[in-house]
XYZ file of C-alpha atoms in Angstrom:
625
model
C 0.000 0.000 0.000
C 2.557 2.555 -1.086
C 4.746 3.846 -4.261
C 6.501 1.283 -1.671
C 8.692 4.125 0.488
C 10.876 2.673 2.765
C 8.720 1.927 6.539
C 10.686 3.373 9.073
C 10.325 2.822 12.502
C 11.112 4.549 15.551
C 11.101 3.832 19.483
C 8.227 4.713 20.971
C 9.545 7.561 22.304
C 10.638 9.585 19.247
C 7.647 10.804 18.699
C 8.123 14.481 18.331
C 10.692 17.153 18.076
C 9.973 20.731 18.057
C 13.519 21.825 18.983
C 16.670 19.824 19.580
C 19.832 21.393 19.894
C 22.273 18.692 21.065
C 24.657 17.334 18.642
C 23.876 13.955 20.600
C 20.033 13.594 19.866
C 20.752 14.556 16.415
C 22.933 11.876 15.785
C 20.207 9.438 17.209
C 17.559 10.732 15.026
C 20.202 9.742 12.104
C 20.201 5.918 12.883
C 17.360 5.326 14.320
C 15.110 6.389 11.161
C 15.149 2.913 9.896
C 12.810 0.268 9.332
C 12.041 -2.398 11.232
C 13.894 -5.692 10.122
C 11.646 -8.652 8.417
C 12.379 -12.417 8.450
C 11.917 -14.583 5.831
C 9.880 -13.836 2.463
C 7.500 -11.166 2.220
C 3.886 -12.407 1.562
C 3.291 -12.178 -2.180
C 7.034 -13.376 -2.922
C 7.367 -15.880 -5.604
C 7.965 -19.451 -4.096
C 11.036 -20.971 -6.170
C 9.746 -24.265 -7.734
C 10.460 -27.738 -5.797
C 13.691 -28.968 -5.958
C 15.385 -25.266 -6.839
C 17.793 -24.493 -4.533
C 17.624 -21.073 -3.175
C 20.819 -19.055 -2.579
C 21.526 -18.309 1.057
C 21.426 -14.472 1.664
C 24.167 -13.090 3.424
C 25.058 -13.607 7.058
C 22.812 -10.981 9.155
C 25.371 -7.976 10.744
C 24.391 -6.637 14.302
C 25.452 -3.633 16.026
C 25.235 -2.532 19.470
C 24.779 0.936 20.691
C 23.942 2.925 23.731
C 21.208 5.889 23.308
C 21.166 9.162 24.551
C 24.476 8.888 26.429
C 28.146 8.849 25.686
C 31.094 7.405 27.475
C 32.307 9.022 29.862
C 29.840 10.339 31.724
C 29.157 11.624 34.932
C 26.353 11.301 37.492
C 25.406 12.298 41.131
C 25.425 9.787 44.017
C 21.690 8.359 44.871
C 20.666 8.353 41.064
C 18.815 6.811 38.634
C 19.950 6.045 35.316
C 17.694 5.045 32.707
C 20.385 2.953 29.896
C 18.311 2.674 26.014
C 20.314 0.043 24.449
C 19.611 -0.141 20.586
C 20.597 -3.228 17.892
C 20.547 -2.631 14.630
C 22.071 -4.122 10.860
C 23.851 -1.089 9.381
C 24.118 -3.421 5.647
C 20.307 -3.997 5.692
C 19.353 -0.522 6.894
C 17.095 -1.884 9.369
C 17.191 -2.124 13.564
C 17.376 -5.861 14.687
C 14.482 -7.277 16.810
C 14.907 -10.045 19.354
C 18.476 -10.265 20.266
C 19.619 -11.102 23.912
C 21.469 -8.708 25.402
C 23.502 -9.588 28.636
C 24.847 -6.561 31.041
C 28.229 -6.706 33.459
C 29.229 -3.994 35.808
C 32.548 -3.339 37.041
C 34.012 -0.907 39.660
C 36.929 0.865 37.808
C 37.573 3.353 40.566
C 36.721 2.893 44.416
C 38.865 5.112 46.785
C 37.274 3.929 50.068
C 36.113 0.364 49.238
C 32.247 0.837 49.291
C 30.862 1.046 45.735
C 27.562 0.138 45.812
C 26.146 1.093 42.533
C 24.323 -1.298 40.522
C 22.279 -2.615 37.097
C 19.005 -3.843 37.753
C 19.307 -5.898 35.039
C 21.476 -8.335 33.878
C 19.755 -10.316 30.783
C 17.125 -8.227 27.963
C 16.325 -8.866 24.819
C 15.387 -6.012 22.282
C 11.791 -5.415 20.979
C 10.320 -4.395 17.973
C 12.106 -1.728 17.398
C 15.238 -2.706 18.346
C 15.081 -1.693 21.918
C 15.681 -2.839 25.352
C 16.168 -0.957 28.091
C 17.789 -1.227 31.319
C 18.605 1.080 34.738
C 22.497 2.236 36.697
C 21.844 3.134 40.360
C 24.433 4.659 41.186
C 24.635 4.007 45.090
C 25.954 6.149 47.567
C 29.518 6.439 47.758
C 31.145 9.362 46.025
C 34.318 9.588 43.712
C 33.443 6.478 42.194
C 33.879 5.129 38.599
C 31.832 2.261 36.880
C 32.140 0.721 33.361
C 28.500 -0.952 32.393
C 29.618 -3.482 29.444
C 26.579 -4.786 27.303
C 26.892 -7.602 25.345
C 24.419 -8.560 22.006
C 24.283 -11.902 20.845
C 25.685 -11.865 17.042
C 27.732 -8.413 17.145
C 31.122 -8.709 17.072
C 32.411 -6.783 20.060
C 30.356 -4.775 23.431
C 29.781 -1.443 24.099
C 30.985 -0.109 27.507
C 30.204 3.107 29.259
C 32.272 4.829 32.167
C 30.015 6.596 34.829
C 31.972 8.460 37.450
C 29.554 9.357 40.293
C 30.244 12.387 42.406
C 28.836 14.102 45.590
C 26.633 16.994 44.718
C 27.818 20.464 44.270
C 25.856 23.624 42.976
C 26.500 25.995 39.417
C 24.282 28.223 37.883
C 22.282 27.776 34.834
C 21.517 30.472 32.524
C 19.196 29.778 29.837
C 18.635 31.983 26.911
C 15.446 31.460 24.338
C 14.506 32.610 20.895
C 11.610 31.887 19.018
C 12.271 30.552 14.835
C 9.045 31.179 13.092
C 9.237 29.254 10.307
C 6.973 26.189 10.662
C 9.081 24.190 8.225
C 6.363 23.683 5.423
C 6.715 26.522 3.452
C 3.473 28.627 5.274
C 3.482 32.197 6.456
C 5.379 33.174 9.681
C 3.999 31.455 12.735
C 3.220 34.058 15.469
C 5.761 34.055 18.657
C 4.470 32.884 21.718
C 3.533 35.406 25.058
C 4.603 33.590 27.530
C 6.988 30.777 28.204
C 6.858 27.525 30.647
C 10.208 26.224 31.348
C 11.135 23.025 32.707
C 14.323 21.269 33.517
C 14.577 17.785 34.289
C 17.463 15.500 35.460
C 17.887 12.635 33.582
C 18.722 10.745 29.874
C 16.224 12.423 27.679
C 15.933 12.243 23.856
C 14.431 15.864 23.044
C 12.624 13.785 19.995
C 10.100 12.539 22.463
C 9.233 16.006 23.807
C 5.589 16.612 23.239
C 5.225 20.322 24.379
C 0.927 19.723 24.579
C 1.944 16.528 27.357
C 5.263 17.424 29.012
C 7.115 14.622 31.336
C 5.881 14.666 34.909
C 8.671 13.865 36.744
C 10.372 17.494 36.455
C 12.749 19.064 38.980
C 12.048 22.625 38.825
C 9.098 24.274 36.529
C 8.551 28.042 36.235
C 6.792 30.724 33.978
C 7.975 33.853 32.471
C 7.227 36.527 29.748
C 8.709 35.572 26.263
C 9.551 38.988 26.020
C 12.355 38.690 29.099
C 14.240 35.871 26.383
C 15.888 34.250 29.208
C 15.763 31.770 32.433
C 17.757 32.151 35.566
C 18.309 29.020 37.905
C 20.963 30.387 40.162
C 21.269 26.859 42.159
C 21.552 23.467 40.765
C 23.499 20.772 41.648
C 26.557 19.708 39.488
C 25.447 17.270 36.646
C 26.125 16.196 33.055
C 22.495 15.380 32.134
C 19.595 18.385 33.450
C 17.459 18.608 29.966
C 15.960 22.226 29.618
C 12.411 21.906 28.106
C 10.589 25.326 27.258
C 6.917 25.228 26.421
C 5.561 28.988 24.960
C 1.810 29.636 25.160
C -0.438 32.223 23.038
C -2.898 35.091 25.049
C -5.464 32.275 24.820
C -3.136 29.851 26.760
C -3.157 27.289 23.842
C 0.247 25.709 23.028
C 2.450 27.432 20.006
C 5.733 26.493 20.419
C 8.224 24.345 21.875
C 12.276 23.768 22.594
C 14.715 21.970 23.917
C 17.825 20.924 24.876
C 19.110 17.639 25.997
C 22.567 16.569 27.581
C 23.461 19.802 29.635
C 26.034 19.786 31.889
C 26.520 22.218 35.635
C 29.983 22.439 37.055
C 30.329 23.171 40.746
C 31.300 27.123 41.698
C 30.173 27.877 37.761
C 27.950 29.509 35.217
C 26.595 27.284 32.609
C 25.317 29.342 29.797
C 22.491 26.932 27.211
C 20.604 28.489 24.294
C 17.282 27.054 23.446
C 15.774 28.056 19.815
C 11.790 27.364 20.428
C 10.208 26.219 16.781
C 6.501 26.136 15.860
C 4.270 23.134 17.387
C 2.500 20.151 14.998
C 0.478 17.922 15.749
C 2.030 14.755 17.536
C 0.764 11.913 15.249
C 3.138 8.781 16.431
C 1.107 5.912 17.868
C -1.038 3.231 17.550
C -4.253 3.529 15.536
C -7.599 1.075 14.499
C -7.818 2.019 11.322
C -10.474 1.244 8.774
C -10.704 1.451 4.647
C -13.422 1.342 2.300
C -12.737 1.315 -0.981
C -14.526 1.508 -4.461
C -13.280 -1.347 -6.550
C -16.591 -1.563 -8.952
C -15.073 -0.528 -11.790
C -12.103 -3.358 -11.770
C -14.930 -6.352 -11.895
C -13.695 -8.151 -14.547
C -16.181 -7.451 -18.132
C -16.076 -11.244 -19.021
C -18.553 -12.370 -15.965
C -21.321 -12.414 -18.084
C -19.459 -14.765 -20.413
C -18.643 -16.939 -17.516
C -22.543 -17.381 -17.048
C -23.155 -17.294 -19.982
C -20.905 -20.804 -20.685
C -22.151 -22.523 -17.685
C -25.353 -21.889 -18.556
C -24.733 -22.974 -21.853
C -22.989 -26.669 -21.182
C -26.224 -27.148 -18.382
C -29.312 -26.554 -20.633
C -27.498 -28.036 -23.621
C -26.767 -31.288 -22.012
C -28.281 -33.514 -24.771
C -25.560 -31.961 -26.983
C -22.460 -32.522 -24.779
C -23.383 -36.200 -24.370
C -24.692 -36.574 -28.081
C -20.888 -35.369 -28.614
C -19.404 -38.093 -26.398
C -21.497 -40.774 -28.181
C -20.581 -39.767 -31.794
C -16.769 -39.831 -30.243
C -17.497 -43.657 -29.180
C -18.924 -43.797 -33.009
C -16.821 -42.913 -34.797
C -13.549 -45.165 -32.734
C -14.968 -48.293 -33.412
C -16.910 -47.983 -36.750
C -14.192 -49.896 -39.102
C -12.704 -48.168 -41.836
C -11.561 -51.515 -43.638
C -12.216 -55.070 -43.275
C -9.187 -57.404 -42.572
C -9.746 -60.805 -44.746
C -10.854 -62.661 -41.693
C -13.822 -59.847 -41.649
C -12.594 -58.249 -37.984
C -13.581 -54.943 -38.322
C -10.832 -52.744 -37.356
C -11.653 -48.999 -36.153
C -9.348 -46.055 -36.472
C -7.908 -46.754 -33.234
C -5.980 -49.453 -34.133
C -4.541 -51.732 -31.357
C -1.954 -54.821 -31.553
C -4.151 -57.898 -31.067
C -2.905 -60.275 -28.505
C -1.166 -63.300 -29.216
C -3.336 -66.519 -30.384
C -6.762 -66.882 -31.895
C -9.624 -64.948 -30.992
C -12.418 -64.822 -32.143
C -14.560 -62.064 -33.666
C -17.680 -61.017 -31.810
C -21.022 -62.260 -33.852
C -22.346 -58.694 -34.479
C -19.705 -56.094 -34.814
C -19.499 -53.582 -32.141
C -20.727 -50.353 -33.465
C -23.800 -52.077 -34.918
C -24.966 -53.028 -31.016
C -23.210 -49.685 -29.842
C -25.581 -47.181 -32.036
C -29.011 -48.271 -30.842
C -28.256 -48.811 -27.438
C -26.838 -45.323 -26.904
C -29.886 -43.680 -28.558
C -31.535 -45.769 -26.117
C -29.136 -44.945 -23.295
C -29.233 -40.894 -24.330
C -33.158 -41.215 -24.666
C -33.298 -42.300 -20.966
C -30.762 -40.167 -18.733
C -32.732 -37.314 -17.862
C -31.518 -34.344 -16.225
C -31.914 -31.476 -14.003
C -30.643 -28.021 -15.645
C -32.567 -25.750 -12.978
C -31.495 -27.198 -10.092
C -27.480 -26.558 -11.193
C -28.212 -23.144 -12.477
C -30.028 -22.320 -9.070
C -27.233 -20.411 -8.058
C -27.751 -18.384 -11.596
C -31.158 -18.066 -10.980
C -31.221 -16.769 -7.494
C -29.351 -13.781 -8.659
C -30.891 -10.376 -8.330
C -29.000 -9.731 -11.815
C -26.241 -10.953 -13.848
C -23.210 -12.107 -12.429
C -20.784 -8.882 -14.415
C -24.179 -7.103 -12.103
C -23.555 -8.903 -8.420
C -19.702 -9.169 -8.352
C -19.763 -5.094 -9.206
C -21.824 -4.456 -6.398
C -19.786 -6.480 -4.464
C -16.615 -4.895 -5.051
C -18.271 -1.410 -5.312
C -17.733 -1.293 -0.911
C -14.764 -3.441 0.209
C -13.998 -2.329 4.104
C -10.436 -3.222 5.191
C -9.762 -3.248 9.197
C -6.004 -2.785 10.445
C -3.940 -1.814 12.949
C -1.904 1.293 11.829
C 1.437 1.796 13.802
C 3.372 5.551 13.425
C 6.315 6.575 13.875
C 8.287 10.324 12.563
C 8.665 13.779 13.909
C 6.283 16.314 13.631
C 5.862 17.580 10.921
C 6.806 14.579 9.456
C 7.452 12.839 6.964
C 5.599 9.841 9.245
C 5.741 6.158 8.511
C 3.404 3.762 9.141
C 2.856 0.076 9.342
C -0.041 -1.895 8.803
C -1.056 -5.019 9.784
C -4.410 -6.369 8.244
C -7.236 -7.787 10.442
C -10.407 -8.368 8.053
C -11.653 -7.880 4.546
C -15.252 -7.416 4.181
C -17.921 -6.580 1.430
C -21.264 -8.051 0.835
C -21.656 -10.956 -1.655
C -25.710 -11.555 -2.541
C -26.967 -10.023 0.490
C -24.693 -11.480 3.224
C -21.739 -9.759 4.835
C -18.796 -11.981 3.697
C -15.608 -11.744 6.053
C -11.851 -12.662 5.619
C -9.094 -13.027 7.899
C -6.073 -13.048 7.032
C -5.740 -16.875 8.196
C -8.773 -17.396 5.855
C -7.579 -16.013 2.889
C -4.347 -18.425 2.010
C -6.925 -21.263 2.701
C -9.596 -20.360 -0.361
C -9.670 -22.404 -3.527
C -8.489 -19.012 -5.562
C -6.543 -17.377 -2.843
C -6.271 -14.177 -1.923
C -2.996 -12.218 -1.393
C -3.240 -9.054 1.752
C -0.212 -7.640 2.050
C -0.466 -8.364 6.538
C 2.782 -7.033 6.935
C 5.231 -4.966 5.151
C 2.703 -2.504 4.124
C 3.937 0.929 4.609
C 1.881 3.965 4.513
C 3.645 7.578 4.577
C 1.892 10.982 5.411
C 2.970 14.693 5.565
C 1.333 16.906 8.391
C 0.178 20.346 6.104
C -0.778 23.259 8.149
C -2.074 22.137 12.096
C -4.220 19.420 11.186
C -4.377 18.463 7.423
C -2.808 15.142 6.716
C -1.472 14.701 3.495
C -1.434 10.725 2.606
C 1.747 9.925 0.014
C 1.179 7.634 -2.659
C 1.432 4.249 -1.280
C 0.204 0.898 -2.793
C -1.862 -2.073 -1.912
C -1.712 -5.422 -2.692
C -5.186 -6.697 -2.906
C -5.341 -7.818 -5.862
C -9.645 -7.172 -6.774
C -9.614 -9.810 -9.815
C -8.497 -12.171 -7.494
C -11.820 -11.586 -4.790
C -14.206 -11.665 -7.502
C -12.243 -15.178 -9.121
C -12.807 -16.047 -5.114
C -16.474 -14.739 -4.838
C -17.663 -16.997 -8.135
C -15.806 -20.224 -6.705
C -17.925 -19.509 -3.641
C -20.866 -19.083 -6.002
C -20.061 -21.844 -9.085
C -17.930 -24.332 -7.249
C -20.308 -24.049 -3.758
C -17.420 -22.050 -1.402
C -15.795 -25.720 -1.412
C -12.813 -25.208 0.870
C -9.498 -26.842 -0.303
C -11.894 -28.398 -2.834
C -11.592 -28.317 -7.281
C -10.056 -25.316 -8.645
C -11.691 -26.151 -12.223
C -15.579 -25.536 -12.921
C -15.040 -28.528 -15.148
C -14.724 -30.984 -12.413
C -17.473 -29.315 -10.178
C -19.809 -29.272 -13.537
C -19.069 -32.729 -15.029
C -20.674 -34.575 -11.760
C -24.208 -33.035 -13.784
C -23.629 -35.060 -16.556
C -23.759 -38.438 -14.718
C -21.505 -39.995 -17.069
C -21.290 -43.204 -14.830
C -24.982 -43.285 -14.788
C -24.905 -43.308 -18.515
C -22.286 -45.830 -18.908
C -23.942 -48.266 -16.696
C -27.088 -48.080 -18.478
C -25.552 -49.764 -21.699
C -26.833 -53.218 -22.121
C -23.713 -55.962 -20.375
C -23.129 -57.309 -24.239
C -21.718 -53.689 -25.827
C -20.207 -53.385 -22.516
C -18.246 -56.392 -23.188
C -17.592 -55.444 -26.840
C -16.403 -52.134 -25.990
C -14.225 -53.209 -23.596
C -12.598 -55.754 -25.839
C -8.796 -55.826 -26.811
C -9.985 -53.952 -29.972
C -11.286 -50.433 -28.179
C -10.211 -51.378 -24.483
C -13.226 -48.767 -23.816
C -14.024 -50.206 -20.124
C -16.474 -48.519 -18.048
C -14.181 -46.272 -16.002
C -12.813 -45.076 -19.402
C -16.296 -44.683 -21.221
C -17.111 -42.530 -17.641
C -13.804 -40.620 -17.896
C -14.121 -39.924 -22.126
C -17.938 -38.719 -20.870
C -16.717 -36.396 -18.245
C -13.751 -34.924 -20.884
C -16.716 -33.960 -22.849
C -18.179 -31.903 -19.543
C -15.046 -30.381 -19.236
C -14.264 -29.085 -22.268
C -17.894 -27.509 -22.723
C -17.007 -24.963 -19.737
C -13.512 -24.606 -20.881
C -13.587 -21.195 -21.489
C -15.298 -20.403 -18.291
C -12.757 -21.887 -16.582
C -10.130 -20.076 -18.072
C -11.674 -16.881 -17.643
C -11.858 -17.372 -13.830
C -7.952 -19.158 -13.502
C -7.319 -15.763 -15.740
C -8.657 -13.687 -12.513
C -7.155 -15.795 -10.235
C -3.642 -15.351 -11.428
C -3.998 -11.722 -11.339
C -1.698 -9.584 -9.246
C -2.824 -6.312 -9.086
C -1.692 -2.977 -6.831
C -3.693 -0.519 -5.751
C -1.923 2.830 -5.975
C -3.615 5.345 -4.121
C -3.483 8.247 -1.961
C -5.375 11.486 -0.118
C -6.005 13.180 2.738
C -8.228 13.540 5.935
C -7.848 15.667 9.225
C -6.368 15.087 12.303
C -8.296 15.761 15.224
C -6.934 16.671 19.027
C -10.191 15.895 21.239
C -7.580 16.120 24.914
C -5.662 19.344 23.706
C -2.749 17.715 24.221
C -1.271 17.994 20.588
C -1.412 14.439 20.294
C -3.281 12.956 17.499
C -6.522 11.159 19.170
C -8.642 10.411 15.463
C -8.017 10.472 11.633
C -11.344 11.724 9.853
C -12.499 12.470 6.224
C -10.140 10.622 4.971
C -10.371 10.455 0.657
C -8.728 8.329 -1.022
C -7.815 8.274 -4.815
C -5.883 5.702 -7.232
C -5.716 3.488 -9.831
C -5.335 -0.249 -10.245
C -1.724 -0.562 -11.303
C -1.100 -3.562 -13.650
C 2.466 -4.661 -15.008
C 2.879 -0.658 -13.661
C 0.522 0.609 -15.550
C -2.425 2.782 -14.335
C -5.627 0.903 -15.816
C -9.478 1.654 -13.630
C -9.652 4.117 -11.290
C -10.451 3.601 -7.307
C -11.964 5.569 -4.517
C -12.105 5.541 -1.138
C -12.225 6.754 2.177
C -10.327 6.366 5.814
C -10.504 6.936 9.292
C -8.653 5.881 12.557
C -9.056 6.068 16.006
C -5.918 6.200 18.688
C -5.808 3.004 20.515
């Protein structure tokens, strides 16, 4: 569902970044922009055939990192130390889920013999996003120096970091402020804010996550002041090399405007520390987890040739007499003789070696009792057209008709998953929960389970599917063109099996073998009189009764031939849906984050061999889980 752009993923706590000024949290943003790694084949990849060996790919390449902190560092005694480890494959361009991570502590430096700092952790194992996260207490004792090693299973060497811990002495901090008011997309100047909130914690912080509408909690000093006074004045504050300054700026109305910040900051003792914090324009905070929920129009890709399809079917049914008059002139015309041998054996045009030693011709040659006992045969084997064409006659219209209106509202559940800094670009990925439309009346629903297990299968992208959006002005979202596999050809191949071949699960994928069981062929067969039966199945034809049934049923087959091939046609049909659009973000807490998607509209084209060819609409919505 995408031009396919690259998915990229982010921890759950880059979410949004109004202002960052360290080097550090720049550098983050940098690698940790990158999608999420997938194992094994894609849905929708081609299957080499049996017996093919595939090539190996190459050997999967893991790096380690710490986040949000550099070696060495230094911390205050009694402390809490949040550690973000990250794993990711720097060939593949993607961060590396699942790998155990194991964490040793040693005490580098220890004057007095004391250290009492510790991990709470010593085993993790990163998530989804390449995460895992772990915590340094750094005890009580004073003048101390640890080095945390961290281990990954698969990268070639560990990451350490050297924490000296010291006893708390007092600087002063001195924060400046400006206000930048370009908003980044190209719009007029944003007005500055009227008053400022600032807030300074003291710990590891990533100034991506900073939402100013839903500051952290756990702050260590908050105050107001003017805008117009452009600076901050903490005159005590203990000695450390992580406070994070976070500056929230307010309009007359009190709503939010504008946000900085600045991560990494470190107080000497007896000292000024001077910090500069540029405060940028706010946007909407759109990273999380949404339900999110498609219809689209696919009426116009029902493939023409249903009619034809009926049309055949119905055909072969009401014309039975002629299918099986066609069998019987077959049988005809492979044992009438074309010359007589001087013993007088008739020999047909299916010649056959005659066994070895005499035998002896039948009285009455076998086309002579053949003729009049299949007239007879024909004559009796009566059928039932309208009970086979039921499922033709129960239809409100033609079948071109129903599988339009079936395709004209197909509803798609998901789960969307976000990621990106406002204002974006944002990635997102989708995993598919149901496919629904109604099929003669009845809501039909798919699963994702369910849809590999249908006769004509259908492909769903459930992972892999990227969608990417652009935040325009405060609350327009602007969806990129992204593409969906869902191949519509391929439902409505699905929705006439369901119809023509009676929804048999892992049952025939040919009409022909669902339709031949109307001809009765055995039936027929049997009903021959035990003496051409014996003729036919002479050395001369070798027409036996499972042979006569099988020639019978060839006949069935090949009168719904070209129905068959129409559907198979759909059925191999591997189609993308290129589309995109837009809808509005909506903020129902006032907290800048992004709580529903509405209006979404939704334009495209069926793409085929990359080629535009019928146009689709649709809309979207999604609510924040």
């Amino acid at each position: 569902m995408r031009a396919f752009g690259a998915l990229y993923l982010i921890v759950a706590l880059l979410a949004f970044s109004p202002a960052c000024d360290d080097a550090d949290s720049e550098t983050v943003r940098d690698v940790e922009e990158q999608p999420t790694e997938t194992v094994g084949p894609l849905p929708g990849d081609t299957t080499p055939p049996d017996g093919e060996d595939v090539a190996p790919g190459p050997p999967r390449t893991v790096v380690l990192e710490f986040l949000g902190i550099s070696s060495p560092t230094t911390e205050l005694v009694e402390s809490s130390i949040p550690l973000q480890m990250r794993t990711y494959d720097p060939v593949a361009g993607v961060v590396v889920e699942g790998v155990p991570l194991t964490y040793r502590l040693e005490v580098k430096a220890d004057p007095t013999g004391g250290a009492d700092g510790s991990l709470e952790e010593s085993e993790g194992v990163t998530d989804e996003h390449g995460m895992a996260s772990n915590r340094f207490h750094t005890g009580s004792v004073p003048d101390t120096t640890y080095l945390i090693e961290v281990t990954a299973e698969g990268a070639d060497d560990p990451v350490t970091l050297e924490v000296q811990v010291l006893a708390p002495g007092v600087g002063e901090l001195h924060v400046t402020f400006e206000f930048d008011a370009d908003d980044g997309q190209g719009g007029p100047p944003a007005p500055a804010p009227t008053h400022v909130k600032g807030l300074l914690l003291n710990e590891i912080y990533i100034c991506d996550a900073f939402n100013p509408g839903a500051p952290p909690e756990n702050t260590f000093l908050e105050e107001e002041m003017p805008f117009d006074v452009g600076e901050w004045l903490i005159p005590e504050i203990p000695q450390s090399a992580s406070w994070v300054v976070l500056l929230t700026g307010f309009d007359e109305a009190g709503s939010v405007v504008a946000g900085g910040c600045r991560a990494s900051v470190r107080v000497g003792v007896d000292s000024k520390t001077d910090v500069r914090v540029t405060m940028r324009p706010v946007g909407l905070h759109l990273p999380g987890t949404y339900a999110l929920e498609q219809t689209l129009d696919l009426s116009a890709v029902a493939p023409s040739d249903a009619a034809d399809v009926e049309s055949i079917v119905r055909a072969a049914i009401n014309g039975y007499e002629e299918v099986l008059q066609g069998f019987a002139d077959e049988i005809t015309e492979k044992i009438t003789p074309v010359e007589t041998e001087a013993k007088g054996s008739p020999r047909g045009k299916g010649d056959v070696t005659a066994p070895e030693g005499d035998v002896e011709d039948p009285p009455i040659p076998c086309h002579i009792l053949w003729e009049p006992d299949i007239i007879e045969a024909l004559a009796g084997h009566t059928l039932n057209p309208q009970e086979w064409l039921a499922p033709f006659d129960s239809l409100p219209s033609s079948l071109s008709v129903v599988i339009e209106e079936a395709l004209s509202e197909v509803s798609l559940a998901a789960s969307l998953r976000v990621s990106g800094v406002p204002p974006g670009p944002y990635s997102g990925r989708i995993n598919w929960e149901s496919l629904k439309f109604n099929w003669l009346g009845q809501e039909v629903t798919w699963t994702p389970e369910e849809w590999a297990e249908l006769v004509y299968s259908i492909r769903l992208e459930d992972e892999g599917t990227t969608w990417e959006a652009q935040v325009e002005g405060y609350s327009t979202l602007v969806l990129d063109e992204h593409e969906l596999r869902l191949e519509p050809l391929r439902i409505a191949a699905a929705l006439v099996n369901d119809l023509l071949l009676g929804g048999q699960e892992g049952g025939p994928a040919e009409l022909g073998d669902v339709v031949a069981p109307f001809f009765k062929c055995r039936e027929l067969v049997l009903s021959l009189s035990d003496e051409v039966l014996t003729c036919l199945s002479d050395w001369r034809w070798q027409l036996s009764t499972t042979a006569l049934t099988e020639l019978c049923e060839d006949h069935a087959r090949a009168a719904v031939e070209d129905a068959t091939a129409k559907i198979t046609a759909w059925a191999m049909a591997q189609d993308r849906l290129a589309l995109s659009g837009t809808a509005t973000l909506v903020d129902d807490t006032q907290d800048l984050g992004v709580d529903r998607i509405v209006d979404g509209l939704l334009g495209g084209a069926v793409m085929r061999a990359g080629t535009p060819a019928e146009e689709v609409t649709g809309v979207f919505s999604a609510a924040g889980n």
